[in-house]
Each structure stands twice: as structure tokens, then as C-alpha cells.
C-alpha positions as a Python dict, from the first residue, in 0.01 Angstrom:
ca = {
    (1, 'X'): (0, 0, 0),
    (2, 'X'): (317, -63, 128),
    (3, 'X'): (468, 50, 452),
    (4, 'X'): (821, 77, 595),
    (5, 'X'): (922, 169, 973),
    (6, 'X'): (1228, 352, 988),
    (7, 'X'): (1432, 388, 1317),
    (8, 'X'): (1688, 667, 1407),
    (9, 'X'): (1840, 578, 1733),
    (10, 'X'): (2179, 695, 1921),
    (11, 'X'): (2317, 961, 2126),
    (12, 'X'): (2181, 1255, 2295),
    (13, 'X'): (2273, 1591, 2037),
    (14, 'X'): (2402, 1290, 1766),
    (15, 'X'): (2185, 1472, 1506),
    (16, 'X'): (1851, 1254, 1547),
    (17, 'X'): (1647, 1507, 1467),
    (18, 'X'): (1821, 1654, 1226),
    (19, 'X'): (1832, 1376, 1028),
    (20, 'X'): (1471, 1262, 1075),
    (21, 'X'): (1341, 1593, 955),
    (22, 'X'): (1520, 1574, 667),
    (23, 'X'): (1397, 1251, 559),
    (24, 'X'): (1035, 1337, 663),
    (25, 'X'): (1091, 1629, 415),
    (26, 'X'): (1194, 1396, 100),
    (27, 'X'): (1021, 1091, 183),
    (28, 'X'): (638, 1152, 81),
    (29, 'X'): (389, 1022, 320),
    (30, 'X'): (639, 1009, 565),
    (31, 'X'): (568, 1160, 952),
    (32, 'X'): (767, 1101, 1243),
    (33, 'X'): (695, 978, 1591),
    (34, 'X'): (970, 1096, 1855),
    (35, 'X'): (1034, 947, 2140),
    (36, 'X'): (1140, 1285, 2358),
    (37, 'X'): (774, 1340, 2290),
    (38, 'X'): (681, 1097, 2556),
    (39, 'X'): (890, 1132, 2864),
    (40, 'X'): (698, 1135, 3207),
    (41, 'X'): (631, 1474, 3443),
    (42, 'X'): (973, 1548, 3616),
    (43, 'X'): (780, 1521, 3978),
    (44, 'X'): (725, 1109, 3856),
    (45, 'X'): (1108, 1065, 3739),
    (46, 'X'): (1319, 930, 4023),
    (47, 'X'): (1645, 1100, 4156),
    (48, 'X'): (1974, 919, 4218),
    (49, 'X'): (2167, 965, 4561),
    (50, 'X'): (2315, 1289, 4364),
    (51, 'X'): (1991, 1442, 4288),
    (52, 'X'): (2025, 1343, 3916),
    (53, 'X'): (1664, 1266, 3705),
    (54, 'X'): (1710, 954, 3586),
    (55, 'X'): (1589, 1068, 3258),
    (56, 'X'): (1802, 858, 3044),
    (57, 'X'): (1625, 558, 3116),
    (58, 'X'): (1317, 341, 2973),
    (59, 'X'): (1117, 388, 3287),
    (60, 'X'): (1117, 727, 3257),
    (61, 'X'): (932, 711, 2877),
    (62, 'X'): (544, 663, 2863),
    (63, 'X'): (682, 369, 2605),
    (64, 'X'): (283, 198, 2615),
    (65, 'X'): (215, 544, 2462),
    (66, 'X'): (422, 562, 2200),
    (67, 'X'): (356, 175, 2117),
    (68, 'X'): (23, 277, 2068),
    (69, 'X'): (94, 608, 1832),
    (70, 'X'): (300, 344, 1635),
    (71, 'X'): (50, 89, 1621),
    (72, 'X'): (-194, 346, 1526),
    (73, 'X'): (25, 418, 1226),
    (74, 'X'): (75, 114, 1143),
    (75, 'X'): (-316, 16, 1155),
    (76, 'X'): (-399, 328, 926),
    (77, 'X'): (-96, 530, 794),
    (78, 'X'): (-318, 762, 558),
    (79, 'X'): (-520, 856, 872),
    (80, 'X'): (-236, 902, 1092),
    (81, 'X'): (-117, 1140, 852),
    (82, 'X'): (-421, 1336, 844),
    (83, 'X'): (-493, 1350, 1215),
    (84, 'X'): (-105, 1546, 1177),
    (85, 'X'): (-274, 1791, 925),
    (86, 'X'): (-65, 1624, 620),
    (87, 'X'): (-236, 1531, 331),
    (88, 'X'): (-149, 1162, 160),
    (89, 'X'): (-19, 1149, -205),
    (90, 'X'): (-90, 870, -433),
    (91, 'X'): (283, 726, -367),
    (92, 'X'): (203, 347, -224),
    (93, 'X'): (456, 325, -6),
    (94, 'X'): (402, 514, 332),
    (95, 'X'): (697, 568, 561),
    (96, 'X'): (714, 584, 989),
    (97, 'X'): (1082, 732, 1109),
    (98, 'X'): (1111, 673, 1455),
    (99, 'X'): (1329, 872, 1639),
    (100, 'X'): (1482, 878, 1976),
    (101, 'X'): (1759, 770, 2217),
    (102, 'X'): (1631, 467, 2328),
    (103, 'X'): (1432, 301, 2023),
    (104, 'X'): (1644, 21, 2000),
    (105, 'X'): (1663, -96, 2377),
    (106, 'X'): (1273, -117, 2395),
    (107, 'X'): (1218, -451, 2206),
    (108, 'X'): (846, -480, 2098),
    (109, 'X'): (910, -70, 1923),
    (110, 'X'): (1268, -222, 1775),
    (111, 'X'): (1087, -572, 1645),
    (112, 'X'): (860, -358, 1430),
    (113, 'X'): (1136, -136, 1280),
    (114, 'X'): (1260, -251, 898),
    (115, 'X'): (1563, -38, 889),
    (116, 'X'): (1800, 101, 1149),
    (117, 'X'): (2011, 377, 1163),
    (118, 'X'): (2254, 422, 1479),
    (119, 'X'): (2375, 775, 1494),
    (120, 'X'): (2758, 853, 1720),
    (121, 'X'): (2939, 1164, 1805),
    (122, 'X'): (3266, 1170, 1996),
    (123, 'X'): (3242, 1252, 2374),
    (124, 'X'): (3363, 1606, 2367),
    (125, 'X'): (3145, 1656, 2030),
    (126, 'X'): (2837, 1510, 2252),
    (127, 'X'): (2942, 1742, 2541),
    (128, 'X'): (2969, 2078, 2359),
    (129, 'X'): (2653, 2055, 2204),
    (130, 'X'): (2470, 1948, 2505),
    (131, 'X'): (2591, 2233, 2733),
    (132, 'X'): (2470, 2474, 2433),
    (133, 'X'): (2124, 2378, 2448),
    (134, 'X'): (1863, 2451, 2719),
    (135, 'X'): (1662, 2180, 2884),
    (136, 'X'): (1365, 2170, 3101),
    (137, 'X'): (1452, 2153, 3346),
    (138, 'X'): (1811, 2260, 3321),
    (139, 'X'): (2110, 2010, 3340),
    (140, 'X'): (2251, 2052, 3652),
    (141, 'X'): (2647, 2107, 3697),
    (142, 'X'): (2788, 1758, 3614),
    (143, 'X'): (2498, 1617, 3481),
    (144, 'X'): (2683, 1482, 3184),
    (145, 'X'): (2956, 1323, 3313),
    (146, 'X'): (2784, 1204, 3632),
    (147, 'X'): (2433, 1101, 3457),
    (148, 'X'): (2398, 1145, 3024),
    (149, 'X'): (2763, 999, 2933),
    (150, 'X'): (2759, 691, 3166),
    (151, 'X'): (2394, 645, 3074),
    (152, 'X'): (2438, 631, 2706),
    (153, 'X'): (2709, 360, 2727),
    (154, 'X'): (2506, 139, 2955),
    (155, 'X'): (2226, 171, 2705),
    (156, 'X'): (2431, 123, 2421),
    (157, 'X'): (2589, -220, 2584),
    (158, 'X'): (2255, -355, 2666),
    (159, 'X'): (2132, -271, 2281),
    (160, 'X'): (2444, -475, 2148),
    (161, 'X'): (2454, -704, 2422),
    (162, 'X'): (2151, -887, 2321),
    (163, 'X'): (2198, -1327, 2332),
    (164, 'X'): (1943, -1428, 2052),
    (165, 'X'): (1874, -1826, 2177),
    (166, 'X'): (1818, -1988, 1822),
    (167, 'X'): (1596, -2323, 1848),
    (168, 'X'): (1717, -2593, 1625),
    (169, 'X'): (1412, -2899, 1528),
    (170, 'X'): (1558, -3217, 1621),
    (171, 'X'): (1564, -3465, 1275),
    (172, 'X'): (1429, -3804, 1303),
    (173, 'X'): (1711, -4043, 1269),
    (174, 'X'): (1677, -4297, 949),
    (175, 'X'): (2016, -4376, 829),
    (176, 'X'): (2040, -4776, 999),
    (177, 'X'): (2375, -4672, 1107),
    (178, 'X'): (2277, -4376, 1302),
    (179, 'X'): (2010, -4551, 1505),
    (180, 'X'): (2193, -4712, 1764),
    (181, 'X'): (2262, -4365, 1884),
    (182, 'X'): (1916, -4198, 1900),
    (183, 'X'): (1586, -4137, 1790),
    (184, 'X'): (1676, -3775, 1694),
    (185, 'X'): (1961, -3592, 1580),
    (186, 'X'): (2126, -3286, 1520),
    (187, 'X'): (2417, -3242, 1312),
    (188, 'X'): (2703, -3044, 1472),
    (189, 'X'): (2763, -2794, 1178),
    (190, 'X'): (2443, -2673, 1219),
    (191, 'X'): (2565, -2553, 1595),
    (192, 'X'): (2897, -2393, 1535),
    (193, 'X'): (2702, -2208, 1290),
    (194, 'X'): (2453, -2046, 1492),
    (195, 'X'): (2711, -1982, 1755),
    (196, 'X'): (2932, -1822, 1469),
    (197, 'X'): (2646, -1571, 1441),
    (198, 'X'): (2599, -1485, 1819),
    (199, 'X'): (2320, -1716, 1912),
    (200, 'X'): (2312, -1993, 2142),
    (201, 'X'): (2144, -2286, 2089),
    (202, 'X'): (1825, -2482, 2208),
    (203, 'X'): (1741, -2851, 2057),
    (204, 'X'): (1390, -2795, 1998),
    (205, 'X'): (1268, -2493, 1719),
    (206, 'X'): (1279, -2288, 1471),
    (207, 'X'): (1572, -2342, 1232),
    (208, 'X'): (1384, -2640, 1025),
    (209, 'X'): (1735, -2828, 923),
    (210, 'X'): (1834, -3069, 602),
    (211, 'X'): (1687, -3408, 674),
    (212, 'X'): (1565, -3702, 455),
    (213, 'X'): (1194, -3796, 597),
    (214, 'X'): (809, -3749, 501),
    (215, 'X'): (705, -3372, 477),
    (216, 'X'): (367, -3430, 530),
    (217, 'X'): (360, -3733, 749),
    (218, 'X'): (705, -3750, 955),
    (219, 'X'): (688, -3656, 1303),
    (220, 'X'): (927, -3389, 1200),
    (221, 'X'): (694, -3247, 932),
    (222, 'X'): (390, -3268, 1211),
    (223, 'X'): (601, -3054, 1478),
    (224, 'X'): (779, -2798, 1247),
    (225, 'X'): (351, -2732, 1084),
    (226, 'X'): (274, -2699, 1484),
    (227, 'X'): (537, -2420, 1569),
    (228, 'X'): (524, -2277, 1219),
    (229, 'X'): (104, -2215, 1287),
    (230, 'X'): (255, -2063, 1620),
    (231, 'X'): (510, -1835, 1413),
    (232, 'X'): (233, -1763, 1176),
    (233, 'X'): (12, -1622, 1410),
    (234, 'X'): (243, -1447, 1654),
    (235, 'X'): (409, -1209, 1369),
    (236, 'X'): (58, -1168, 1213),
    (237, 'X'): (-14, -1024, 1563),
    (238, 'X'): (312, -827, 1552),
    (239, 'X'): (520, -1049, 1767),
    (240, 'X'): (902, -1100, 1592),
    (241, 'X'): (931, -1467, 1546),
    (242, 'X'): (1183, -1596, 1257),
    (243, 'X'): (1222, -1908, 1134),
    (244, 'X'): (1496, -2045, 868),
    (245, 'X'): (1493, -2334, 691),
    (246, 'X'): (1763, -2510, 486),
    (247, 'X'): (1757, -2745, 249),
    (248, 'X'): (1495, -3002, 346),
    (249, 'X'): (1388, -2741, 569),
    (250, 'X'): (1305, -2478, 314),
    (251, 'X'): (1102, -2787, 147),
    (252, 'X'): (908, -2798, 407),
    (253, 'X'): (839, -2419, 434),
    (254, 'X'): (665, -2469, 93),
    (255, 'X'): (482, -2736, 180),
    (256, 'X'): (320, -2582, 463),
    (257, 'X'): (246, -2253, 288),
    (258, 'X'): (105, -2410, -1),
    (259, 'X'): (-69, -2714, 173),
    (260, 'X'): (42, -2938, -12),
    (261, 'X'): (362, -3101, -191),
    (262, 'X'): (474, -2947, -474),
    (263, 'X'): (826, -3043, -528),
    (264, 'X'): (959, -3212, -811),
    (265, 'X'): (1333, -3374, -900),
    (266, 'X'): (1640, -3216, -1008),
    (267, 'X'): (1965, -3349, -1059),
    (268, 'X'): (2167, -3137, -804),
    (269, 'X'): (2346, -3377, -576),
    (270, 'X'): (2639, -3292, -428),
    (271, 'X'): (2730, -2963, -678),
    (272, 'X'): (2857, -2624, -590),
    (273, 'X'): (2691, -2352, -766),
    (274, 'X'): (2699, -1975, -799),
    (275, 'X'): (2349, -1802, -670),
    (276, 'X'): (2194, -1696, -991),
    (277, 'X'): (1983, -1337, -794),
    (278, 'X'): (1667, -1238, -884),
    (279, 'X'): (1727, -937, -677),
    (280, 'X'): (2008, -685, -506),
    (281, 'X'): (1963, -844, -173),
    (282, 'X'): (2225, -1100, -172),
    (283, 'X'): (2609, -1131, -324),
    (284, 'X'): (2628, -1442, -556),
    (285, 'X'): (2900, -1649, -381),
    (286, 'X'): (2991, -2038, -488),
    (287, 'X'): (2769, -2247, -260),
    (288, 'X'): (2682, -2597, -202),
    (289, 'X'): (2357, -2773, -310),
    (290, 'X'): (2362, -3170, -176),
    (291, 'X'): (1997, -3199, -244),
    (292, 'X'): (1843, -3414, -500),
    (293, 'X'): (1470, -3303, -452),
    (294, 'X'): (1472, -2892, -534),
    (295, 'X'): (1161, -2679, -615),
    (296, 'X'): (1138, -2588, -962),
    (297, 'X'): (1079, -2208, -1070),
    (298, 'X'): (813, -2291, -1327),
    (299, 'X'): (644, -2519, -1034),
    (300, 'X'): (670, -2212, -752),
    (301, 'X'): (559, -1905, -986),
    (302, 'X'): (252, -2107, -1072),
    (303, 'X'): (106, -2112, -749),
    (304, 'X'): (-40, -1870, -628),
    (305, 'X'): (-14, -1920, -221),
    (306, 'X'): (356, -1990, -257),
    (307, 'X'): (374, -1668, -475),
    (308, 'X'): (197, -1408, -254),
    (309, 'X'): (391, -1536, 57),
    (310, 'X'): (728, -1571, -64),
    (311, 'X'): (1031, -1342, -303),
    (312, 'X'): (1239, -1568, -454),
    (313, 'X'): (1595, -1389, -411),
    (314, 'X'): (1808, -1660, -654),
    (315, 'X'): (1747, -1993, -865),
    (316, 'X'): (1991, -2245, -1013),
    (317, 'X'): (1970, -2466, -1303),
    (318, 'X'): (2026, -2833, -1230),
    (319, 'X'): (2246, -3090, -1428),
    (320, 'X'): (1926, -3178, -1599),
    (321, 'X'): (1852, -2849, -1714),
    (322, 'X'): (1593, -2808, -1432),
    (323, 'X'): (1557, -2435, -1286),
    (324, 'X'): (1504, -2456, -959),
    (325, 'X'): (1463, -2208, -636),
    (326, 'X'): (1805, -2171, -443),
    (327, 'X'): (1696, -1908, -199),
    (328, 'X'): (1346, -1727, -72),
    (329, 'X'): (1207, -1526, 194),
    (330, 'X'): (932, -1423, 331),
    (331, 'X'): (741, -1083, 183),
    (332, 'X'): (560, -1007, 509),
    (333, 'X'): (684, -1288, 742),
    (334, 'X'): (1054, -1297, 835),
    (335, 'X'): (1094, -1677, 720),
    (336, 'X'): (1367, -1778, 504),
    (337, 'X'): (1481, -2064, 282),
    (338, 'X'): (1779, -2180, 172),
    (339, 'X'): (1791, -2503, -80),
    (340, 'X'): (2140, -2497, -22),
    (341, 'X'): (2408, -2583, 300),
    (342, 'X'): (2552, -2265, 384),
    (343, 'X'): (2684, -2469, 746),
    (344, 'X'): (2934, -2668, 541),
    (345, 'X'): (3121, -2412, 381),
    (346, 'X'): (3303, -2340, 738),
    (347, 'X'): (3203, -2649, 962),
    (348, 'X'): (3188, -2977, 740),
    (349, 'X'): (3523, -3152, 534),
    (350, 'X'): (3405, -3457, 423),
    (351, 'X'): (3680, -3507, 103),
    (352, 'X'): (3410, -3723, -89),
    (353, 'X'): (3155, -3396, -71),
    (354, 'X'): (3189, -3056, -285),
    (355, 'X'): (3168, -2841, -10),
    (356, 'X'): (3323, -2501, -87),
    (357, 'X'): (3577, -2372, 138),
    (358, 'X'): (3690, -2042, -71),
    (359, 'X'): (3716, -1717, 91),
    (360, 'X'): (3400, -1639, -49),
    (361, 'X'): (3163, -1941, 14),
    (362, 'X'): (3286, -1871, 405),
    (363, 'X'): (3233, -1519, 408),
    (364, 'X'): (2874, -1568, 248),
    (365, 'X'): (2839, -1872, 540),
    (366, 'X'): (2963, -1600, 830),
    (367, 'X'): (2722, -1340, 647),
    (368, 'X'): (2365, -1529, 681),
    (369, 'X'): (2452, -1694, 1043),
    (370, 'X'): (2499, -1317, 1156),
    (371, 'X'): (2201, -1218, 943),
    (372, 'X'): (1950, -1490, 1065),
    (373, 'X'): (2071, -1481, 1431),
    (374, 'X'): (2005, -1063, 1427),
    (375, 'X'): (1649, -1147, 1315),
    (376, 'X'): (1646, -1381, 1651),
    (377, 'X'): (1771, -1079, 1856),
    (378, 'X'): (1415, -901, 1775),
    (379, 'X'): (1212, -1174, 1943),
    (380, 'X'): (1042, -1086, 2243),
    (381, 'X'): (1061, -1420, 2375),
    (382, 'X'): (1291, -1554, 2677),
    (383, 'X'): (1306, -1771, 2937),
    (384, 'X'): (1197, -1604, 3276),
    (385, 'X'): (1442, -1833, 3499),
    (386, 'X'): (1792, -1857, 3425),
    (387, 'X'): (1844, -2254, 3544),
    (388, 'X'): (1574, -2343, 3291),
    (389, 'X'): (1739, -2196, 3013),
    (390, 'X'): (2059, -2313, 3120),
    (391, 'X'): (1931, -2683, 3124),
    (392, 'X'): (1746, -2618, 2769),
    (393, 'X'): (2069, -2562, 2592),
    (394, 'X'): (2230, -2778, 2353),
    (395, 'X'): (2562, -2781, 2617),
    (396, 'X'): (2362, -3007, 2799),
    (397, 'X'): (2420, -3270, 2556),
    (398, 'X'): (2795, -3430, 2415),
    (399, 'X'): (2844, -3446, 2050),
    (400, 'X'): (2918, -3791, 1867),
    (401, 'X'): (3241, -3824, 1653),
    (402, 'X'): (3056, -3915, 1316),
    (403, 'X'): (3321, -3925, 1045),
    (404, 'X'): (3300, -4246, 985),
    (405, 'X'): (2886, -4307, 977),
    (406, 'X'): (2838, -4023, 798),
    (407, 'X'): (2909, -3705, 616),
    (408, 'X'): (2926, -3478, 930),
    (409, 'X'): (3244, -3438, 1183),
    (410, 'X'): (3015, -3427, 1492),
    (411, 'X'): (2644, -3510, 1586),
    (412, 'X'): (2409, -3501, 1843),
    (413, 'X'): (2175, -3765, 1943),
    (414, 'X'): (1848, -3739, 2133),
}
């Protein structure tokens, strides 16, 4: 069985329901939960200093109710559907549309939703068709304008608005001419990168970044298995927690899914190759692959832990002939791995490197620091006080001009 939740958000009269009823009518087991089934008695919803419900609002939603419908659903989709008088087929996939005006700005209902659909209408489009339709109770006399319009644009700013605060694991410093510095190190690229995508970064976890130490024994390799156990159980209890790892890091994603090191050598230092997909879910841009140690297909598809937890989306075949895996991600979890740098195709120039510049190999750079930082706008998790967050970021901390002890521009040191 396999099961997809489908949201349908935007504005009031956008055609929500239109469209929601006409994918519940193709889509088999499919059933729909809307959210204008759940508002609160009018004598609980609180009036502004013009008399206006404040109906347009989250606190106005019994929201723990319609968690629970959803987590019903999700716990036993061919009941569900029976308890709605709808009898299952033998399709395997079973399908949830959400619908309402404010899916998106309740996070825990928007971390469980797999795709997203945003409907708009233009203001006077919005306007018509609300005054057409009777409410209960009725809008009053500006109601829209006063209340519903401003409403929907707050809401819409907050749902957009969202600062994802991407952790970063600190690598243990081992190049001799890096230790004078710090014990600990983030490279700069890695930074600009996240921030390309929206986020804002915090020295600490979960993008597991390229490295050259133990996976098993390093003190790196002991934290990242500590918050990955964390990450594990947290989205296994439906709590939105991604992690991405690249290069090294995506190693290490396989070692602590399967156990145990599997990896074997390929000659792939320092080449720029195009993604070879498995699948539909990626464009096949040049990219660059600095790593000597790669996991080989024939090595991955044999195992059987590594196979039920990850796709593979691409391989590459190495100078010796070697497939390997290029790129993976999770089938339930929403961890990702990259054997490749896509942070160098926009933020690292070293002449002596193949790092790909083109307008492609940046465009497919721009395209996963957007994607990955999106997945770290679902996460529930934040910091409560403001001045602690502010003196967790990686602002905090001065970069080191690097250029000539290494391959990066700019690093920082811990």
C-alpha cells in the first residue's frame, strides 16, 4: 500500500473545492478532508473593534480535530474510507486531498502533505464570487475589504515568509595545515549555499558535509549516528526532520542505514560528470565528483537494508569502469545523498579543480539548495527565544581566507 497526501490551499472562492472534487472523482481511493469542515461555533470566534469574526484565522479552526481525521487516515486509509460509506478498490495507492484556506500556515498538517497545490484569483475575481455566495452567518457590509482581503495576504506572507534554519555538522579538522586554526571546520561554500536557498545557518546539524575522517569511529561519524537516530525516530513519529548529505556525507548515510561499511574505490577524483537518472525526478546537468571512495551500484542493490530505505535517482561510471551511486533519497524518510559537490559549481574557483561553472551546473546548484532548504521549511522545530538563536548562528563566527591552504575561498574554524 502506498499513500500520498495531497494539499489544495489558497484563496477564499479560488476554486478549492472545485478542484478537490474533481480529483476525488478520478483518483480511486481518494476522499477528502476539508478544512471549512472544522471551524469553531460563531459565539467562540472573537470580534475585532469593527464587529468583524475573525474567521480567517487559525484560532478560529478546531485544527487538533482535523489533525486527528488526518492522522486517522493516515493510520488506516481503507477504513477511513469506509467509515465515509466508500468502498476501497484493489488500486495500492490510496490518496488524502486536503483542502482549505489555511492548510499550509498550520505546520504539523503542511509537514505531512507530499504535494501542494496553491490556488489565486485576482481581487475583483475573489470579490465577485464572494458577494454571490451566502454564508452563515452573512458577510457583513465591508467584510471583504475590511476583514477576508487583508486576511488572505497576511496569511499568504506568513506561508512564504517561512526562515528554514539549516544545521550544518562541524568536520573534524585533519589536513596539518588546517590545524593551527581549529579543531573543527566548516567550509564557506557550504554557507553561501544554504543561504542561496533561503535558509540560515547553524554550525551544529543536519547537512552531513564532504570530509576525509573514520565513518564509523570519527567523532564526526559518532555525532552525525546520534542526530541521525534522533531524525530517524522523529519522522517515524511524523515529525518533518530532513537531513542531506554530500559527498562524504552521503557515505555516511549508508553506513548508518546499513550498519556497517560498505563502500568500495572508484577512480573519480576530481571529474565532472553528467547524472546518468534512474528516474524523472532530476535534470541531468554536468556536475562535479572530487571523491575517490564512491558506492558502487552492484555493492548498494545487493543489500537489502540500503535497498528498502533508499531510491537511487542517478549513477556514474568511474574512470575505472566502476558504476557507482551519484545521487539517492530516502523512500519514506526525507534524507538525501549526493556523492557529488553541488556547492562548488557557484561558490568554489580553485583553477587546479574541475568544478563546473556552466549555466547549467549553477542552475542545477541554485535548484537543490532551494529544494533541500523547502524540505527545512516543514520542520516543526525552532528556537523559542530569539537571542539564543541569534547567538547559534554561523554570523557569530568570521570566515578564514583559505586559498592558499586549501581548495576552498573561505572557512570556518571552531
Amino acid at each position: 500500500m502506498k499513500t500520498i497526501i495531497v494539499g489544495v490551499g489558497g484563496i477564499t472562492n479560488g476554486g478549492k473545492s472545485t478542484l478537490s472534487q474533481s480529483l476525488r472523482q478520478q483518483i480511486p481511493n481518494s476522499c477528502i478532508i476539508a478544512q471549512d469542515s472544522y471551524f469553531k461555533e460563531e459565539s467562540v470566534v472573537p470580534e475585532d473593534s469593527r464587529g468583524f469574526k475573525q474567521y480567517d484565522t487559525l484560532d478560529a479552526l478546531h485544527m487538533d480535530a482535523m489533525m486527528s481525521d488526518v492522522e486517522s487516515w493516515r493510520r488506516d486509509p481503507e477504513w477511513f474510507l469506509r467509515q465515509r460509506g466508500l468502498e476501497p478498490t484493489r488500486d495500492p495507492l490510496f490518496v488524502l486531498i486536503v483542502e482549505g484556506f489555511l492548510i499550509f500556515n498550520h505546520r504539523p498538517l503542511n509537514a505531512l502533505i507530499d504535494k501542494r497545490y496553491f490556488m489565486e484569483v485576482p481581487y475583483d475575481v475573489c470579490k465577485r464570487r464572494r458577494s454571490s455566495r451566502v454564508y452563515s452567518p452573512p458577510d457583513p457590509p465591508g467584510y471583504f475589504d475590511g476583514h477576508v482581503w487583508p486576511m488572505y495576504l497576511k496569511n499568504r506572507r506568513e506561508m512564504e515568509d517561512v526562515e528554514p534554519r539549516i544545521g550544518v555538522l562541524t568536520q573534524m579538522v585533519s589536513d596539518e595545515a588546517l590545524k593551527p586554526f581549529g579543531k573543527t571546520y566548516i567550509p564557506a561554500s557550504y554557507v553561501k549555499y544554504v543561504e542561496s536557498g533561503g535558509g540560515r545557518v547553524m554550525p551544529i546539524s543536519l547537512l552531513f558535509i564532504g570530509g576525509a575522517v573514520d565513518l564509523e569511529t570519527s567523532d564526526y561519524a559518532r555525532v552525525a549516528k546520534l542526530f541521525y537516530s534522533l531524525a530517524l525516530k522523529a519522522n517515524d513519529a511524523g515529525d518533518f526532520f530532513p537531513i542531506w548529505g554530500t559527498c562524504m556525507g552521503m557515505q555516511l548515510l549508508t553506513v548508518l542505514v546499513a550498519g556497517k561499511n560498505l563502500l568500495s574505490s572508484a577512480t573519480a577524483m576530481n571529474l565532472a560528470l553528467p547524472l546518468e537518472l534512474t528516474s524523472g525526478e532530476m535534470d541531468a546537468k554536468y556536475v562535479c565528483v572530487p571523491a575517490s571512495a564512491q558506492h558502487h551500484h552492484k555493492t548498494f542493490v545487493g543489500n537489502q537494508q540500503l535497498q528498502r530505505f533508499f531510491s537511487i535517482l542517478s549513477t556514474n561510471v568511474a574512470e575505472d569502469g566502476a558504476r557507482f551511486v551519484s545521487t539517492l533519497e530516502g523512500r519514506k524518510h526525507p534524507f538525501y545523498g549526493v556523492q557529488w559537490h553541488p556547492e562548488v559549481n557557484r561558490f568554489q574557483w580553485d583553477r587546479n579543480m574541475s568544478f563546473p561553472h556552466s549555466r547549467h551546473a549553477v542552475q542545477l546548484s541554485s535548484l537543490l539548495a532551494e529544494f533541500f532548504t523547502n524540505e527545512g521549511r516543514k520542520s516543526l522545530h525552532r528556537f523559542e527565544d530569539p537571542e539564543e538563536e541569534a547567538s547559534s548562528l554561523i554570523y557569530n563566527y568570521a570566515p578564514v581566507y583559505a586559498v592558499n591552504i586549501s581548495a576552498y575561498e573561505q572557512i570556518y574554524f571552531f
